[in-house]
């Protein structure tokens, strides 16, 4: 018996991976976050599968369901939104399962920031402009940021930011980022990426609070901040990957090795 932590993707049902869909179709028990995971994905479960919505369940109750399924010899699909690598509350579940000797595996999913970038029709690492992406969030009552990971400290890097779970703190974001990015730095916010109710708003950094407020964007959003979002990108250059220089070098290298 194995518990499969499956990344369901950012929202659109068809953005689950092929592996995730296959595993979901083989598990006799499925625990899913009903507030975030599209209901259509449950159609992939076996007809006789036990389906458990964990949206309002504390961790001990979730573990109890998994332990009971384990006792019955069931494989379990633990369906999370996005990808398990970030902001998934995976580690606490892993600790509980490991303590009980229950095997578990991770099936990766499409992360929200990737779906948001696709919605913006943009690459987040543009040669000559930016080659780094820093994924972070802001402190909340439920989860504080560790020392050294406050937004102002991270902003000193100046790299492109992808801010999760932060749309309700827009004024704080502006205050922390403006000294490092400038008030005119481009921002782009994608709420409910890949879903039918997807929203996209763009504005300079200093207008972020009023822009999000006007669009009524409070949660389930990714806020990007950085010069790569400027569609003109006058300093952008073509990548070396597909350049004539690289192709010539590859041909010369093949010739010298023959």
Backbone as a ProteinNet text record, in pm:
[ID]
protein_1_A
[PRIMARY]
XXXXXXXXXXXXXXXXXXXXXXXXXXXXXXXXXXXXXXXXXXXXXXXXXXXXXXXXXXXXXXXXXXXXXXXXXXXXXXXXXXXXXXXXXXXXXXXXXXXXXXXXXXXXXXXXXXXXXXXXXXXXXXXXXXXXXXXXXXXXXXXXXXXXXXXXXXXXXXXXXXXXXXXXXXXXXXXXXXXXXXXXXXXXXXXXXXXXXXXXXXXXXXXXXXXXXXXXXXXXXXXXXXXXXXXXXXXXXXXXXXXXXXXXXXXXXXXXXX
[TERTIARY]
85.2	0	88.8	53.3	132.2	39.1	83.4	14.3	83.7	9.2	63.4	19.3	115.3	87	92.6	-22.5	-35	-58.9	25.7	1.3	-107.7	-220.4	-334.7	-321.1	-219.8	-205.1	-273.8	-270.2	-314.4	-464.4	-540.3	-684.5	-757.1	-706.1	-770.8	-757.3	-865.4	-858.4	-760.9	-743.2	-656.6	-509.3	-475.6	-336.1	-275.9	-348.6	-286.7	-194.3	-84.3	7.3	-52.5	1	-43.4	-20.4	95.9	125.3	26.3	-2.9	-97.5	-234.6	-281.7	-412.5	-413.7	-303.8	-296.7	-300.8	-220.7	-217.3	-352.4	-413.9	-544.9	-646.7	-635.6	-728.9	-705.5	-596.1	-563.2	-584.7	-616.1	-623.6	-766.9	-779.7	-912.7	-963.1	-873.4	-910.8	-847.3	-924	-871.3	-907.7	-805.9	-825.3	-789	-875	-853.3	-892.9	-827.3	-861.6	-976	-1095.6	-1213.7	-1223.7	-1161.7	-1168.8	-1078.1	-983.9	-885	-878.3	-903.1	-890.3	-1018.4	-1009.2	-1130.5	-1204.5	-1335.5	-1417.5	-1409.4	-1381.4	-1375.5	-1267.3	-1163.3	-1055.7	-1103.2	-1204	-1254.5	-1317.4	-1354.6	-1409.1	-1304.2	-1177	-1069.7	-1052.5	-1110.8	-1098.3	-1182.8	-1145	-1230.2	-1371.2	-1468.7	-1608.7	-1637.4	-1566.3	-1592.2	-1501.4	-1421.4	-1324.2	-1392.9	-1332.1	-1377.4	-1318.3	-1403.3	-1360.3	-1378.8	-1271.2	-1275.1	-1226.1	-1313.3	-1277.5	-1209.7	-1084	-1006.4	-1006.4	-1087.6	-1081.2	-1096.8	-1177.9	-1202.1	-1159.8	-1066.4	-1020.3	-884.4	-864.8	-731.7	-641.8	-511.7	-414.3	-438.7	-465	-485.9	-599.1	-707.3	-818.8	-779.8	-700.7	-652.5	-567.5	-477.2	-390.8	-473.9	-577.2	-663.3	-727.6	-773	-833.7	-731.3	-608.9	-503.6	-468.6	-458.4	-427	-535.4	-661.2	-771.4	-765.5	-733	-719	-602.2	-494.5	-377.3	-414.9	-497.2	-540.6	-623.6	-693.9	-773.9	-691.6	-565.1	-479.4	-500.4	-555.7	-583.1	-461	-434.1	-347.7	-428.4	-360.6	-428	-374.3	-464.3	-427.7	-454.3	-348	-362.4	-345	-456.7	-459	-448.2	-339.2	-314.8	-318.6	-353	-348	-204	-179.5	-46.2	53.4	170.3	276.8	313.1	358.8	386.3	511.2	594.3	723.5	711.9	603.5	592.5	452	448.9	326.2	216.6	255.2	160.2	127.3	196.9	181.1	214.7	304.9	345.2	428.4	525.8	624.1	561	458.8	396.9	323.4	266.4	201.4	305.6	416.3	523.2	574.2	592.9	642.6	549.2	420.1	323	321.9	330.6	327.9	455.6	569.2	695.8	697.2	643.5	638.8	555.1	459.7	372.6	417	528.5	580.2	498.2	429.9	346.1	422.9	438.9	513.3	438.6	516.6	454.3	547.7	485.9	559	496.4	577.2	530.4	516.2	401.5	378.9	368.9	467.7	469.6	355.5	323.5	219	265.6	183	213.8	196.2	301.1	287.4	210.8	154.4	72.5	152.5	279	355.4	378.8	392	411.5	284.1	170.2	43.6	19.9	59.3	42.8	131.3	255.2	344.2	288	228.6	167.2	50.4	-27.1	-139.3	-90	27.6	85.9	157.9	169.7	237.9	381.5	450.7	583.7	681.2	808.2	918	969.4	997.2	1039.4	1190.7	1262.7	1408.9	1449.2	1468.1	1495.9	1643.8	1718.7	1860.2	1879	1974.8	2003	1917.5	1811.7	1721	1720	1692.7	1688	1697	1775.4	1793.3	1759.6	1693.1	1659.3	1513.2	1454.1	1317.4	1315.9	1269.6	1262.2	1116	1082.5	945.6	934.7	843.4	829	686.4	666.2	535	557.3	452.7	465.9	419.5	457.9	414.3	263.4	205.6	63.6	47.8	-72.7	-97.1	-73.2	-96.8	-81.7	61.9	136.5	273.6	361.8	452.3	545.4	663.5	732.8	852.8	972.8	1064.6	1183	1274.4	1363.7	1458.8	1539	1552.9	1628.4	1547.2	1420.4	1335.6	1221.5	1232.8	1133	1146.5	1039.8	1033.4	1137.5	1160.9	1257.8	1398.8	1432.7	1565.4	1579.4	1478	1483.5	1484.9	1418.2	1409.6	1544.7	1638.1	1771.4	1841.7	1798.8	1858.2	1822.7	1705.9	1663.2	1615.7	1605.4	1565.2	1413.6	1365.6	1221.7	1158.8	1048.3	979.1	848	816.5	684.4	629.2	532.6	477.9	347.8	348.4	228.5	159.7	29.4	-45.5	-23.4	-16.2	22.6	-66.7	-170.8	-250.6	-319.4	-344.4	-411.1	-314.8	-185.7	-84.5	-14.7	-89.2	-30.4	45	-8.8	59.6	193.1	196.8	321.5	422.5	376.1	464	527.1	446.5	497.1	602.2	575.6	669	802.3	798.1	920.2	1000.5	932.5	1001.2	1045.6	975	1004.3	1149.6	1212.6	1352.7	1447.6	1411.8	1499.9	1459.8	1329.9	1281	1236.8	1211.6	1161.4	1010.2	948.9	802.1	740.7	821	767.7	792.9	848.7	878.6	750.3	753.4	632	591.8	461.9	406.4	296.8	275	163.6	107.7	-20.7	-87	-185.1	-177.5	-270.1	-344.9	-475	-559.5	-629.8	-638.9	-706.4	-650.8	-519.7	-453.9	-507	-537	-583.8	-730.5	-797.4	-937.9	-1029	-1156.8	-1252.3	-1262.6	-1239.2	-1248.4	-1112.2	-1017.1	-882.7	-889.2	-808.5	-795.8	-648.9	-622.4	-486.5	-491.4	-406.4	-394.1	-246.3	-214.1	-76.4	-75.7	31.1	44.1	185.3	229.5	356.7	343.2	455.4	455.4	376.1	390.4	325.7	173.8	120.5	-25.9	-83.4	-1.1	-46.9	-165.3	-163.5	-278.3	-410.6	-413.5	-539.6	-584.2	-487.6	-522.1	-583.4	-523.3	-578.4	-712.9	-725.1	-851.6	-962.1	-931.1	-1032.3	-1076.5	-983.8	-1015.9	-1070.6	-1075.5	-1122.6	-1041.7	-911	-822.3	-767.2	-803.6	-763.2	-681.9	-702.3	-636.1	-624.9	-566.2	-546.8	-485.3	-378.7	-313.6	-162.3	-94.2	50.8	83.7	166	208	353.3	378.3	514.9	561.7	686.7	748.1	885.8	911.8	1043.6	1044.1	1164.4	1178.8	1151.2	1153.8	1122.7	977.8	895.4	754.3	729.7	832.7	820.8	821.4	713.3	706.8	808.2	858.5	956.4	1093.8	1135.7	1261.7	1373	1404	1501.5	1639.5	1669.1	1800.8	1805.4	1693.1	1688.8	1775.8	1835	1916.3	1866.7	1902.7	1868	1954.6	1901.4	1978.6	2088.7	2190	2300	2256.4	2152.4	2111.8	2087.5	2019.7	1985.1	2061.2	2169.5	2243.6	2327.1	2358.6	2448.4	2584.5	2630.3	2761	2764.7	2656.5	2655.4	2645	2561.6	2548.7	2680.7	2751.1	2882.1	2979.6	2978.2	3067.3	3036.4	2906.4	2869.1	2918.3	2903.9	2950.9	3102.4	3171.7	3318	3364.6	3294.9	3330.9	3309.9	3201.1	3176.9	3283.9	3320.7	3421.9	3556.7	3595.3	3726	3732	3616.8	3615.9	3602.7	3577.1	3560.2	3693.9
-119.1	0	124.1	221.9	343.8	464.5	573.7	701.2	781.7	821.1	900.1	1044.9	1131.9	1275	1325.8	1366.7	1401.1	1550.6	1615.7	1754.3	1762.6	1825.6	1831.2	1939.4	2025.3	2136.3	2261.1	2369.2	2499.8	2523.5	2438	2461	2395.5	2410.9	2346.2	2194.5	2119	1974.5	1903.7	1955.1	1886.7	1921.3	1997.2	2025.6	1931.8	1828.9	1723	1644.7	1591.5	1516.7	1382.2	1322	1188.6	1089.1	1099.9	1008.9	1029.9	1157.9	1185.1	1128.2	1143.1	1089.3	937.7	874.9	727.9	678.7	739.6	697.1	720.2	833.7	864.6	757.3	705.8	602.8	466	449.4	319.5	313.4	427	431.8	413.3	329.1	299.4	405.5	489.9	599.8	727.4	835.4	964.3	1072.2	1138.3	1255.9	1377.7	1478.2	1592.9	1721.3	1829.7	1961.1	2019.1	2003.6	2039.9	2186.6	2273.1	2415.9	2459.2	2372.7	2409.5	2315	2187.9	2088.2	2082.5	2088.5	2084.3	1951.8	1961.9	1843.1	1744.2	1795.2	1707.1	1599.7	1628.1	1530.1	1405.7	1421	1305.4	1202.8	1244.3	1149.4	1048.5	1080.4	988.7	876	892.7	790.2	668.6	550.3	432.3	456.6	394.8	418.7	386.4	288.4	244.5	312.3	409	471.3	552.7	554.4	640.5	779.6	880	1017.1	1099	1165.4	1239.6	1381.9	1479.5	1620.4	1665.4	1709.9	1746.6	1897.1	1973	2119.3	2170.8	2104.1	2150	2045.7	1960.4	1855.7	1892.4	1879.9	1899.5	1781.4	1803.5	1701.7	1566	1558.9	1426	1347.4	1415.8	1346.6	1296.4	1375.3	1332.2	1206.7	1208.4	1091.9	970.5	991	879	812.5	892.6	835.4	753.2	805.8	733.6	604.4	608.9	488.5	383.2	425.7	331.3	269.5	349.6	296.4	197.9	230.9	142.6	7.5	10.6	-113.8	-200	-135.3	-208.3	-250.8	-209.7	-244.9	-157.4	-38.3	52.5	138.9	157.8	267.5	396.9	504.6	631.3	740.2	813	933.1	1053.3	1127.5	1252.3	1365.9	1422.8	1516.2	1659.2	1727	1866.3	1954.2	2080.8	2173.3	2208.4	2249.5	2291.5	2178.6	2205.8	2107.5	2095.4	1977.7	1952.6	2023.3	2075.6	2129.5	2257.3	2333.8	2461	2480	2527.4	2568	2461.2	2338.1	2226.9	2160.8	2199.6	2132	1983.9	1951.2	1812.3	1758.5	1835.8	1782.8	1731.2	1799.4	1755	1622.5	1602.3	1474.6	1363.2	1394.6	1296.7	1250.4	1344.3	1306.9	1208.9	1235.5	1147	1008	1003.6	874.5	795.4	864.2	797.6	739.2	811.9	763.5	637.2	619.9	502.3	393.2	415.7	315.6	300	407.7	402.8	462.8	386.3	432.2	544.7	636	743.5	784.6	833.5	882.7	1013.9	1094.3	1222.4	1214.4	1257.8	1271.3	1420.8	1480.4	1626.3	1676.4	1804.5	1867.4	1999.8	2061.8	2192.7	2298.9	2374.7	2475.4	2598.6	2670.5	2787.3	2894.1	2914.3	3021.5	2990.9	2862.2	2824.9	2849.9	2815.8	2843	2992.7	3069	3214.4	3274.5	3226.4	3277	3244.2	3126.1	3089.5	3182.3	3216	3308.4	3444.6	3483.7	3612.4	3605.4	3484.4	3465	3517.2	3478.3	3534.6	3432.4	3455.1	3380.5	3462	3395	3465.2	3477.7	3416.7	3429	3473.7	3603.1	3663.5	3701.7	3649.3	3685.3	3837	3885.8	4028.2	4107.6	4044.7	4115.3	4049.2	3921.2	3849.6	3700.7	3633.9	3489.8	3416.4	3484.9	3424.1	3451.1	3357.2	3373.3	3335.8	3426.6	3403	3385.8	3266.7	3234.7	3253.3	3337.5	3361.4	3404.8	3447.1	3491.1	3596.5	3637.9	3731.4	3661.5	3717.2	3660.3	3673.3	3572.7	3577	3532.4	3542.6	3497.2	3348	3272.1	3127.3	3081.3	3153.7	3113.8	3236.9	3249.8	3361.4	3326.4	3427.2	3404	3388	3294.6	3275.7	3397.2	3410.9	3522.5	3526.3	3646.4	3662.3	3641.3	3599.6	3576	3676.9	3787	3892	3953.3	4009.3	4054.4	4162	4253.1	4359.5	4304	4202	4140.2	4068.1	3991	3917.4	4012.3	4126.3	4222.4	4281.3	4276.2	4332.2	4259.8	4137.7	4064.5	4129.4	4193.4	4258.6	4165.1	4034.9	3939.8	3940.1	3877.9	3865.9	3789.5	3841.1	3779.5	3715.9	3602	3541.2	3528.9	3614.1	3620.4	3542	3438.5	3358.9	3405.3	3381.8	3401.9	3542	3641.7	3775.3	3886.9	3857.1	3962.4	4053	4002.6	4083.2	4175.5	4171.7	4253.8	4345.5	4399.4	4475.7	4598.9	4669.9	4790.2	4754.6	4645.9	4598.3	4561	4498.6	4460.7	4584.9	4686.1	4809.7	4874.5	4881.4	4944.4	4870.3	4738.3	4658	4658.1	4663.6	4645.4	4775.7	4882.9	5007.9	5053.3	5046.5	5091.6	5011.8	4890	4803.8	4793.4	4803.3	4782.8	4913.1	5015.1	5140	5138.4	5252.6	5258.7	5225.8	5239.4	5214.5	5071.9	4986.4	4849	4777.7	4705.7	4635.9	4524.6	4508.6	4394.6	4332.3	4204.6	4135.1	4035.1	4040.4	3951.5	3862.4	3733.3	3637.2	3568.3	3585.8	3519.1	3401.4	3291.2	3170.4	3127.2	3118.5	3082.9	2951.7	2952.1	2836.8	2802.4	2872.2	2842.4	2931.1	2898.7	2975.1	3119.8	3142.7	3277.5	3345	3303.7	3362.3	3513.4	3586.9	3731.8	3768.3	3865.8	3917.2	4069.2	4124	4269.5	4305.7	4411.9	4462.4	4608.2	4646.2	4784.9	4807.2	4933.3	4960.3	4931.3	4908.6	4866.4	4960.4	5091	5185.5	5181.8	5125.7	5119	4982	4895	4758.5	4754	4824	4813.5	4853.9	4969.1	5014.8	4925.9	4869.8	4784.2	4652.4	4590.7	4466.1	4491.1	4603.5	4636.5	4655.5	4724	4746.6	4616.7	4520.9	4391.5	4292.5	4333.8	4248.2	4118.6	4130.9	4016.2	4013.9	3909.6	3899.1	3773.8	3669.3	3541.6	3461.7	3341.4	3251.4	3325.2	3398.5	3478.6	3468.7	3487.9	3499.5	3638.9	3710.4	3845.2	3838.6	3875.1	3881.8	4026.8	4045.1	4177.5	4166.6	4247.8	4244.1	4303.6	4340.6	4404.6	4310.4	4179	4085.6	4099.9	4164.4	4181.3	4296.3	4376.8	4488.8	4434.7	4446.4	4386.3	4443.5	4564.2	4621.6	4559.4	4546.9	4482.2	4519.5	4647.2	4695	4634.7	4593.6	4536.8	4386.2	4326.6	4181.9	4140.4	4022.7	3965.9	3825.6	3776	3638.9	3543.1	3425.1	3326.5	3266.4	3217.5	3150.5	3013.5	2956.8	2818.9	2794.8	2888.4	2869.1	2964.9	3019.8	3117.5	3051.2	3129.1	3080.3	3045.4	3122.6	3095	2956.9	2920.2	2788.9	2679	2697.9	2595.2	2575.3	2684.8	2673.4	2598.7	2629	2560.8	2411.9	2377.1	2236.2	2162.4	2227	2164	2148	2250.8	2243.7	2136.8	2126	2024.8	1885	1866.5	1734.2	1702.3	1805.5	1783.8	1748.1	1813.4	1787.7	1655	1599.8	1472.6	1353	1379.8	1267.7	1225.1
0	0	0	-84.6	-98.7	-101.3	-38.6	-50.8	-159.6	-260.6	-371.6	-355.1	-327.9	-325.1	-468.9	-519.8	-661.3	-677.3	-757.1	-791.7	-896.6	-861.4	-952.4	-1057.6	-1043.7	-1137	-1085.4	-1161.4	-1113.4	-1113.6	-1178.5	-1179.7	-1295.1	-1417.3	-1531.6	-1517.7	-1529.2	-1507.9	-1601.6	-1723.1	-1818.2	-1799.7	-1694.6	-1667	-1563.2	-1521.9	-1444	-1536.5	-1485.5	-1571.3	-1608.8	-1713.6	-1754.7	-1641.8	-1575.7	-1463.8	-1350.6	-1319.9	-1212.7	-1240.9	-1364.2	-1402.1	-1393.2	-1434.9	-1430	-1285.9	-1199.3	-1058.9	-993	-1021.1	-963.9	-1001.4	-1121.9	-1167.6	-1108.7	-1032.4	-974.6	-823.7	-759.3	-613.5	-563.9	-460.8	-407.3	-310.3	-261.1	-172.8	-224.9	-227.4	-273.5	-173.4	-120.8	-37	-120	-121.7	-208.7	-137.7	-174.6	-118.9	-201	-153.8	-232.3	-266.1	-187	-213.3	-326.5	-367.3	-467.6	-586.1	-564.4	-670.6	-752.7	-886	-968.5	-952.7	-937.6	-914.5	-1030.1	-1151.1	-1268	-1255	-1177.4	-1161.4	-1086.2	-1005.6	-930.4	-1023.1	-1143.5	-1240.7	-1285.9	-1262.6	-1299.4	-1198	-1079.5	-975.6	-1012.6	-962.4	-984.5	-932.2	-996.1	-960.7	-815	-760.3	-623.5	-520.3	-564.8	-474.9	-365.8	-248.3	-140.1	-161.4	-165.9	-190.2	-62.7	-18.8	107.1	83	108.2	94.7	224	212.5	330.9	357.8	284.7	293.1	435.5	516.4	654.1	757.7	719.2	810.4	869.1	1001.1	1058.7	1023.8	1037.7	999.9	1065.8	1196.2	1256.3	1191.4	1153	1088.6	950.3	879.2	747	760.7	857.3	878.2	919.1	1000.4	1040.2	919.8	822.9	701.9	625.1	614.6	542.3	614.6	746.7	824.8	806.6	806.4	786.5	647.5	546.3	410.2	403.4	472.4	477.9	537.2	642.9	707	612.5	520.9	422.4	301.3	297.5	184.7	62.6	83	-28.5	-60.7	-189.1	-230.2	-217.5	-179.3	-152.4	-244.7	-307.3	-382.4	-292.9	-262.5	-185.2	-283.7	-327.5	-439.2	-389.1	-428	-390	-514.6	-495.6	-608.4	-642.1	-766	-808.8	-806.8	-749.4	-736.8	-589.9	-549.9	-408.4	-357.7	-447.8	-406.8	-325.2	-344.9	-272.3	-215.3	-91.5	-23.7	-27.8	-2.9	-14.2	119.1	227.1	357.1	345.9	254	232.8	348.4	395.8	489	617.2	667.5	791.8	772.2	654.6	627.2	611.1	544.7	530.9	666.7	758.8	891.5	959.9	950.2	1015.1	951.3	820.2	751.5	778.1	776.2	803.5	943.6	1040.2	1178.4	1190.7	1098.6	1101.9	1005.6	936.8	844.2	718	676.3	556.2	439.2	333	215.9	144.3	87.2	9.5	-103.4	-211.8	-327.6	-373.7	-443.9	-496.2	-648	-696.9	-840.4	-869.4	-936	-952.3	-1040.4	-1021.9	-1101.3	-1158.5	-1238.9	-1297.1	-1188.6	-1155	-1049.6	-1096.9	-1001.3	-1034.3	-1107.2	-1068.7	-1133.7	-1280.5	-1316.2	-1456.2	-1536.6	-1479.3	-1547.6	-1560.9	-1459	-1464.7	-1572.9	-1585	-1689.8	-1827.7	-1842	-1969.1	-2002	-1900	-1921.4	-1966.8	-1918.9	-1957.5	-2091.3	-2146.5	-2274.7	-2267	-2159.5	-2139.1	-2085.3	-2114.4	-2053.8	-1935.9	-1826.1	-1706	-1694.4	-1784.7	-1787.2	-1927.1	-1943.2	-2073.4	-2080.6	-2178	-2189.9	-2197.2	-2122.2	-2120.4	-2025	-1970.3	-1878.8	-1741.3	-1737.2	-1609.6	-1630.5	-1547.2	-1558.3	-1429	-1338.1	-1209.3	-1175.3	-1103.3	-1054.3	-907.3	-823.3	-679.7	-642.5	-595.3	-555	-404.4	-361.5	-218.8	-187.1	-63.1	-16.2	90.6	158.7	270.3	396.9	510.6	637.9	653.8	716.6	750.1	895	946.6	1083.1	1097.6	991.2	998.6	976.7	893.2	861.7	853.4	949.1	947.4	858.4	808.7	728.7	820.9	789.1	873.2	867.8	964.7	963.5	833.5	778.2	654.8	529.1	543.9	426.7	418	490.7	475.9	336.9	288.1	149.2	119.5	213.4	189.8	172.1	250.7	238	105.5	68.4	-58.3	-177.1	-163.7	-274.1	-308.9	-215.5	-241.1	-355.8	-388.5	-501.3	-634.4	-642.2	-765.4	-874.4	-844.8	-948.5	-964.1	-1070.1	-1092.5	-976.9	-926	-813.3	-858.5	-798.3	-810.9	-669.6	-638.3	-503.3	-496.5	-414.3	-391.9	-263.6	-255.6	-131.5	-73.3	-160.2	-115	-165.8	-240.8	-304.5	-202.9	-84	18.8	91.1	54.9	121.9	21.9	-71.2	-180.9	-132.1	-35.3	12.9	77.1	151.1	210.8	102.9	-3.9	-114.8	-176.7	-203.6	-264.3	-175	-46.6	46	50.8	48	58	-71.1	-186.1	-314.2	-380	-355.6	-427	-414.8	-297.6	-290	-378.7	-413.5	-491.1	-638.8	-667.8	-804	-871	-792.2	-847.2	-857.5	-841.8	-841.4	-976.4	-1084.4	-1218.6	-1266.3	-1180.3	-1222.7	-1265.9	-1376.1	-1420.6	-1324.1	-1307	-1234.7	-1320.1	-1298.6	-1363.7	-1264.2	-1243.3	-1148.8	-1223.7	-1194.1	-1254.1	-1140.6	-1137.8	-1039.7	-1105.7	-1033.3	-1083.3	-1218.4	-1227	-1353	-1408.1	-1536.1	-1615.4	-1592.4	-1503.1	-1476.9	-1561.6	-1561.2	-1641.2	-1593.5	-1463.8	-1407.9	-1394.4	-1476.7	-1474.2	-1495.8	-1419.1	-1434.2	-1449.7	-1534.9	-1553.6	-1542.6	-1457.5	-1448.8	-1450.6	-1521	-1529	-1483.2	-1416	-1372.5	-1321	-1312.6	-1246.2	-1096.8	-1033.8	-893.7	-804.4	-822.6	-731.3	-739.8	-847.6	-863	-827.1	-773	-744.5	-648.3	-535	-443.5	-507.5	-575.1	-633.4	-748.9	-823.1	-936.4	-889.4	-787.4	-733.5	-666.9	-600.5	-535	-638.3	-747.5	-851.1	-916.7	-927.5	-987.8	-886.4	-759.3	-649.5	-640.9	-660.2	-647.7	-506.6	-431.1	-290.7	-262.1	-342	-313.7	-442.9	-430.3	-543.8	-662.3	-633.1	-736.4	-723.2	-836.1	-839.6	-889.9	-813.7	-851.9	-897	-1022.2	-1074.1	-1070.7	-1032.3	-1030.5	-1094.6	-1195.7	-1257.9	-1396.8	-1443.1	-1573.4	-1689.5	-1666.9	-1776.3	-1822.4	-1742.1	-1776.8	-1872.8	-1898.3	-1991.1	-2133.4	-2206.5	-2340.6	-2438.4	-2413.2	-2506.4	-2485.3	-2358.6	-2323.3	-2420.3	-2430.9	-2529.1	-2507.7	-2382.8	-2355.4	-2376.7	-2416.3	-2435.9	-2554	-2539.5	-2646.9	-2677.4	-2796.4	-2829.9	-2748.6	-2719.5	-2643.7	-2730.4	-2664.1	-2733.4	-2784.9	-2722.8	-2751.6	-2899.8	-2966	-3107.5	-3199.7	-3151.9	-3230.2	-3339.7	-3443.2	-3548.7	-3490.4	-3392	-3331.8	-3268.7	-3199	-3134.9	-3238.7	-3340.6	-3443.5	-3517.3	-3545	-3610.4	-3521.4	-3393.3	-3299.5	-3293.7	-3292.2	-3288.2	-3412.6	-3529.6	-3653	-3650.8	-3604	-3598.2	-3500	-3387.4	-3287.5	-3341.4	-3417.2	-3475.1	-3579.7	-3655.8	-3758.6	-3700.1	-3589.8	-3529.8	-3458.7	-3420.7	-3349.6	-3442.6	-3571.4	-3667.5	-3725.4
[MASK]
++++++++++++++++++++++++++++++++++++++++++++++++++++++++++++++++++++++++++++++++++++++++++++++++++++++++++++++++++++++++++++++++++++++++++++++++++++++++++++++++++++++++++++++++++++++++++++++++++++++++++++++++++++++++++++++++++++++++++++++++++++++++++++++++++

